[in-house]
Every structure is written in C-alpha cells, then in structure tokens.
Amino acid sequence: MLKHTLSALAGRPRPFDAILEQAGRIILGKDHEIRLAIACLLANGHLLIEDLPGMGKTTLSHALARLLGLQFSRIQFTSDLLPADITGVSIFERDKSEFRFLPGPVFAQLVLADEINRATPKTQSALLEAMEEGQVTAEGQTRQLPTPFFVIATQNPAHQIGTFPLPESQLDRFLMRLELGYPDRAAERALLAAGGQRAQADKLMPLLNANDLPAFQQEAAATHAADPLIDYVQAVVEATRQNPAFQHGLSPRAGLALLAAARAWAWLAGRDMVLPDDVQAVLPAVARHRLRSAQGGGYAQAEDIAALVRSIAIP
Amino acid sequence: MSTPAREALDRHATPWLLATALATTAPHVIHQPLWLSALAGVMLLWASWLWWKDERLPGRWLIVLLVGAGSAGILIEFRTLFGRDAGVAMLVMFMTMKLLELKSRRDAMVVVTLGYFLLLTHYFYSQSIPTGLWLLAAMWLVTATLIRLHGGPGNPMRATLSYAGLLCLQAIPFMLVLYLLFPRISGPLWGLPSDAHAGTTGLSDTMSPGSIAQLAQSADIAFRVRFDGAVPPKQKLYWRGPVMEQFDSTTWRPYEGRPPAPNLEIISPPIRYETTLEAHNQRWLLALDAPAELPSDFGLNSQLTVTKRQAITERQRFRLSASLDYRFNTAEDPAVLQRNLALPVGSNPDARALASQWRSNSAPEAIVSKALALFANEFTYTLRPPLLGRNGVDEFLFQTRRGFCEHYAAAFVVLMRNAGIPARVVGGYQGGEYNPLDGYLVVRQSDAHAWAEIWLDGQGWVRIDPTAAVSPSRIETGIADALPFGEPLPALVQWRSEWVRTLRYRWEAINNAWNQNILGYDPQRQRELLARLGLPDTDWRNLAIALGAACGLLVTGLMGWTLYQRPSHDPVTRLWHKALRHLARRQVNCAPWETPLDLARRVREQRPELAESFQPVVDAYLLARYGTDHSLKTLRDAVAQLRR
C-alpha cells in the first residue's frame, strides 16, 4: 500500500523487499495480501487464509516457507484425522526394548493446516493448543515446538456440509485472516501464460536463514508507537464496541494484536514508527474475523470496517 | 462535466427523503381539500413503492402531466395559484411530486429545501403547542436528512440523528435571541390579512330563539380571567355583552342610537381582575357587572356595556375592576323607558292577556315574582327546545314550555313590558370554570347566557335572571349540572370524572401559559423587556443593533466553547492545522479520518503544484507527532515554506 518512499522516513535497508518481490512473482497480483501474510509472521502471529479452492492458498504458504528458509510441513485435515496424527505417536522399538516418540507433522517451523474445518473439534484443538502454547502434550509428556513456529491454516468457506467451523474463541488465535480473491485480468493472463506456479515455488531459493527471523521479529516489535498512535488504536477498538453494525466489539487482546500487526506493517515499510496508515492497512485482516456482523452474523463486512475507519478522526 | 451536485442519489437515502416529505406535509391534511391530500398520499405511496421494488422512476412527460393536472385542480378549487391556501397547496403538491424524480443529489436537496420552507407554512394555520412540537421534530428530521445526504452511507442512523439533534440544540440560543429581539408587529404574528379573523365564533349582537343554545354547544374558550383576590361566587359572575332593547316578535336587537353616559352608583368595593379576551370580532368587552375602572380606549355606554371603537380581532389582555353591588340610571330618560316598553303590534296576545291581569292590581315586585313563579312550575330547561312559530312567546309560555336561557329571558321581558314595567334583554356569559392549577377562571362559549333587566322607580335597572327560577343550578354550579344527561353539550364540558377534569385543568393551564407568555409577547411587552435590559426607547434600529450584538456574542461564545473543547495546545498539532488551513484555502479539504499520507497522496494526484511544498510538511509532521524526534524546527520551517 505504501509504495512510495518518504525520503525522510525510510532510512533503513529493508531485507524483506526481496522476499516480497520474489513471492509476488509466484502469487501474481496479490502484493497487498502477501505483505499482510509476511507482516503476520513478523508479528509472530498465525494466519488463516479463507478462500475457494484453487486461489493459491497452498502455493502462498509454500513460497513463504521457502523464502524465509523455514522447515515446512503440511497437514491435510480430514474428518478422520486424529490428534495423534498431528502431534505424533510413540512406537515400541524392539531392538532397544523401549518406546520412541515419532514427532508428528506439527513439529515444523511452518505448518500448513489445509482445510482445517474438515477435522473434528478434538483434532482442531490439538493444533490450536500447539499454536497458543508453542508446545505439544502427547502421552503425558510436554514437548517444545521449534522456534519460530507458525501455522498457516486454510479454510474453504463455500462447502460447509460435513465441516466443523472454527468457533469464535479459536478464530481469535489467528492474528490475521486473509481472503486472496480472484486475480485481476493482467495477473490471470500472466498466470495462464506461465503455467502452474506451484512447481516454481519449489525452485525458490531461501533469502533468509531461519535463525534470522526472531531477530527481525524483535526489531519489528520495537517499532515506535507514539502516544497519539496508541490513542488512535484505542479509538478504533472503542469504536467497534459502539458501532451498531457489529454484534460485539474487539477484545483487549484484539487491540494488542492490532497494534502488533501495525508495528510489523510499519517495519516492513522501512519505518521505525507506526502511523495511523499502518493501523488502517491491517485493520480489516485483524478485525473482520473477530467481529460479528449485526446483520446475518457472519464475519464483519468490509464496508462496515471502512465506514468505521471513516468515523474516527486521526489524532 | 460531473459535479458533486449531479451525483446519483444513493438508494438508502430515499427513505429519509420520503420521511421528510411525510413529516413536512402531513399536518396540512387538516385544512387542505380532501382531493389534494389524497393526491399527495398517492404520490408518497407511489414513490415508496418504487423505492421498495427498485423500479424505474416515471418519465418526465408523466410528471409534467401530473403537475399540470394538480395545478389545474388547485386553480379550480381556490380560483388562484397565490395567497396562503393556494400557495401552500402548490408547495405540498410540488413536494410529493418531487419524490417521483429523485435521481440525483440535486433533487434530494430540492426536497430538503422545500421541506424547510414547508415547516414555516404550518404556522399560518396553527401556533398551538402540538404544532410547535411537531414542527420541532420535523425540523430535526429534515436536518438529519440533510446530514445523511452529505455524510454518505457510512454514518449509522443513530449517529446521523444525534448529530442533527445537536445542531438543532445549538440553534436554540439563536432562536431565543430572535424571538426576544426581532422587531414585533402588533397583530397576529403569522395571520395574514385576509383570513386572520375568519371563523371566530362568539356571542352575536342579536338574539333569536335557539341562537345561544347553539353557541352553548361549543367548548371554545371565550375569555380567561384572573382575579387579584378571591374569585367571587359563581352566581354573581355576570359578564355583560350587548343589551337588546328592540324586539320584532322573533329577534332582539340593540338600540342603534348613541346613548349618553350612564349614571353608575357603586356600592361594594371594586374587585380588580385581568381578562384575556379571545378574538370575537365584536366591539364589546365582556366585563363583569358593573365595571368600575376601564382600560384606556374603552368606553362605557348607558347600558353598562364596555365597548371599543374597533372590533377586537386578536387575543388581547385588559385590566379592569368591577363592583358586584351597584345601582345605575335611577333617573332614566323617559324616551329610554318608552323604548323598553314597546312591543310589536298584535303579537303574542295570550302573554298580553296574562300580563294585563297582573298589571291591574299589583306592585312591580309582585308582578316579577308572579312571572318567576310561573317559570318555576312546569318549565323545562333544555338545549333542544321545539321550534317556535310567529307568536313564539305565546307558544313557549302556554304550549311547549321547553327552552334555553334566551327563551326565558325573552318571554320574561315580553311579560314585563306587557305589565307596564320597562324591561330589556342582556346577552353575555354567566359563571365560568375555575382552574385551581393556574388560578384562571375559564369562560367558554358554553357559558353564553341571556338574562333580563327591568327598571324600577328608585332602584334603576335591576337584573332579573328568569333562568335561575327554572334551573337554579345553571347559575350556581354551571351548565353541565343544569342540563339532563344526553343534551348535546360539548364532551369537554360534560365530563365530570375527577381525573379527566384534572387532566383538562392541567392542559388548559399549560395552554394558557403558552398563550399568555409565548404567543402574547407583543411590541408592548418587548418594549418592557428591553427597558428592563437598559434599552429604554427602542425603534427598529436599536432592535437591529441589539439583535446583531446578541447573535455576535452567541457566535463568539459558541466558537470559544468549541475551541475550548478541542484543546490543540500541542504546538505540533497547531502547526499541522495551520498547514491544513493553508490547503483548505486552496480548495483541498482534509477529512477528519484521512491520514496525512493519504492526504499527501491526494494532493499529489489532484493538485501537483501544491505537492512539492506540502510533502516536507507531512514528513516533518509525521516524524514530530508519531516518531521519536520531537524537535519542532523542521516542521516549523516546512510550514513557513508553505506560505511563500
């Protein structure tokens, strides 16, 4: 969104520009969504991507894992998936006469949980515990997950028969929720001309070492948020509580999430201070799945969020 | 070229406009011709239906046809397209038809403007409290509609309404200043010359059987009285109107000549009171018998009626005093006595025969008591007397024996004149209803009354009320108790339930306060108020100066308050606002929710010539406000650079 560079504001080199650029070659015409996804990971949050099949959800996850140099695993959620299929099981080794724990696919730095709403709530909660705690408890033993640890979950909104939609409390665990949407004309034409992008994703070279990421995360979290900016975030959160378009407002945790996401967004833009623009840019991705529309009860409408922004003066 | 005014109207704004049209035209239904209300209603429903179904609006030719037909209807109905009634009818028609061509913002603005204007027209017809409340609410709605048109679909309804309410509240001080200081004209504030006095009811200056009975069916208020002391007993409250001396066997009329001043002898100390007389289009003031002191420019004629040169055509207030015991014209002009003995030749022979019997061998007092004793037997007091023929008094006395006060007064006077006692009919009001809540005595048209006056040697004119002989309760407690249930008295007067009565007292007290204090604020009281404020001689120039000064003070005060509410003492913010003002002067306005970066982007796109000097301001401002660098110098320099 902030394509132009403010001469006085952008003094810092931006290591993520190359990552953004490379990912943009794989997922065509979705620069804003890619930037949001990376901001989400920088803010140490988990990501929920919700869209129809074939929109590039999995490709995006692949590309991010490759570019960030993260160890990647994918879990295809189905209705008969069991918690142990995620966390891992102990098997008896005849040679050593002892049980050995075989870690499940969750023991990876970036886990893609594909079609998370197909699994039963019990299985879902095994993943969600891992997301929240950064650890896994299996067979009475608690095991630390690698750091960094990210989950990108995908969900297909159209076919809800035989699925278990995530309850609100678990939606709250995801820092952001994205919709990729159809590519624009030019992007789609380029896609058709170039052929499948998934194969290309596998050819990407890592631009980052997995060990670098925590340092960048710390840097992003230290982005300066001045008092007026905190005021603005507070005004936004309060406005969601008073706005009749929503059934209920944002929680304090959501307010923290909003500020963290805005910090990461600002850092990505090469700034060491957060601006109201950053809050506005991440607000739909952070807030929509945490709010309920007063009409219909689904996610908050994008227009309502836009109207909300228009009702708050910039401090 | 596409200007904002030509923008298409967004669909969700239409219900606001429909509501505006309904609220601003609906009260006109009361006095508009029925076909026009029906036409307006159909237009409204049609427009609502088109909106609901999202149908296309009717074509231009159809609207032209409708406007033509409507105007023709108004022309036929009123014989003109101008003036109050026809003008208002045209406005109502335009308002409802405009709803059928709501295509652009411009059309919507026409509806809003017309709505504000229509609000005003309601005051031509009524200035009562309900009208005022309705119009306040309608003004709120019209203002909210205007805000909705400018605010776009983003603002929720509640926010729009509360913003409009706030605007209306802020207008109240200005309303008060204008109300108090705007030069007043004497006469009804809103009435127009042609129709200010139409349709006022009241006592007429002639009396025929049935005329007062008809008046008594109206609950309209004739006048309100406040006594300085206690209210005298009801049976002493005779409010004198016209005195009728001439009789043509059906109708009583006052004597046309110019009688000399009365010779009034006051016995009991005067009682002071203030009366607020409703417009009745007659010259007399209904004063309590007998008037001791009169308001200026009123005179007392020899029959004790207080009159003015011109008819009273608006609600007015007077201070008077009255002495309840009095004697007048003990030495009466023989011509007057002769006039009060005259009867039409050959009329009412039976009454003449009866009176002649009495006349032969009795003193006047005995004759009076014989006549009253006659009424006390076998006569019925009713609002629905049978119709009477040529010799009405005979028929009444010897056949029907049912009548209202005018029958008794007339029959009594005819009997007296036949018995050789000078007698005449007095019209007026009797009694009244005391409202304990505000201390006013309310006299209604239903208290209209007629009584008799006879002249006795040595005593002058003496009041005799024959109705008291038939129905003593009429005089002592009031008409509602005097008439049997089922008589066509107005419901308001008839209800006797305690809480209904209390409710009515309260409502009347509020209404009276409204009339006395709000509508009764006339040039005189404006002068008094200004004198108290230290502006003794006020012409319109002084008023205009005072008005300007008060409005200026208010604007300054409100501005100061607003500035105080938004303490922008922060120098960074102050410099930024300075830069924004600089942009605003160049037609670039910053919305409150627009971020500085968005604004900078917009300036680059729309006004590239301003961008070069504005961009450094944005950079410096963002650094100073949201960054860690709080030095002001860069920002100050950048803002200073703007000026060049």
Short mmCIF file of C-alpha atoms in Angstrom, two decimals, chain A residues 1-2 4 6-9 224 226 228-229 242 244 271 273-277 280 307 309-315, chain B residues 151 153-156 158 591-598 601 604 615 618-623 625-628 630:
data_model
loop_
_atom_site.label_atom_id
_atom_site.label_comp_id
_atom_site.label_asym_id
_atom_site.label_seq_id
_atom_site.Cartn_x
_atom_site.Cartn_y
_atom_site.Cartn_z
CA MET A 1 0.00 0.00 0.00
CA LEU A 2 2.73 2.43 0.93
CA HIS A 4 6.08 5.50 -2.37
CA LEU A 6 9.11 9.06 2.18
CA SER A 7 12.56 10.46 1.86
CA ALA A 8 12.79 11.40 5.49
CA LEU A 9 11.00 8.37 6.83
CA HIS A 224 7.95 3.12 18.00
CA ALA A 226 3.75 7.30 19.91
CA PRO A 228 -1.26 9.73 19.56
CA LEU A 229 -0.94 6.42 17.74
CA GLN A 242 -20.12 1.26 19.99
CA PRO A 244 -24.27 -0.89 15.81
CA ARG A 271 9.78 2.97 9.07
CA MET A 273 7.47 4.47 13.84
CA VAL A 274 3.88 3.39 13.44
CA LEU A 275 1.48 5.67 11.57
CA PRO A 276 -2.31 5.62 11.55
CA ASP A 277 -2.00 4.40 7.96
CA GLN A 280 -5.84 1.26 8.80
CA ALA A 307 -17.22 3.06 7.48
CA VAL A 309 -12.43 3.96 9.82
CA ARG A 310 -14.26 6.96 8.37
CA SER A 311 -15.92 7.61 11.70
CA ILE A 312 -12.67 8.01 13.64
CA ALA A 313 -10.68 11.21 13.47
CA ILE A 314 -6.92 10.89 13.15
CA PRO A 315 -5.41 12.15 16.41
CA GLY B 151 -22.41 12.13 5.12
CA PRO B 153 -23.95 5.74 3.64
CA GLY B 154 -21.19 5.28 6.20
CA ASN B 155 -22.85 7.00 9.11
CA PRO B 156 -25.23 4.84 11.09
CA ARG B 158 -28.27 6.88 15.25
CA ALA B 591 -11.50 14.77 6.17
CA PRO B 592 -11.04 14.01 9.88
CA TRP B 593 -10.35 10.34 9.18
CA GLU B 594 -7.90 10.97 6.35
CA THR B 595 -4.32 10.19 7.31
CA PRO B 596 -1.55 12.64 6.46
CA LEU B 597 -0.08 10.16 3.97
CA ASP B 598 -3.42 9.75 2.21
CA ARG B 601 -1.11 11.30 -1.99
CA ARG B 604 -0.03 14.83 -5.48
CA GLN B 615 5.30 16.90 1.16
CA VAL B 618 3.81 15.87 6.00
CA ASP B 619 7.19 14.24 6.54
CA ALA B 620 8.12 16.63 9.33
CA TYR B 621 4.72 16.38 10.95
CA LEU B 622 4.72 12.58 10.97
CA LEU B 623 8.20 12.49 12.43
CA ARG B 625 3.99 13.52 16.02
CA TYR B 626 4.42 9.79 15.60
CA GLY B 627 8.18 9.45 15.66
CA THR B 628 10.76 9.85 18.36
CA HIS B 630 10.23 15.90 18.82
#
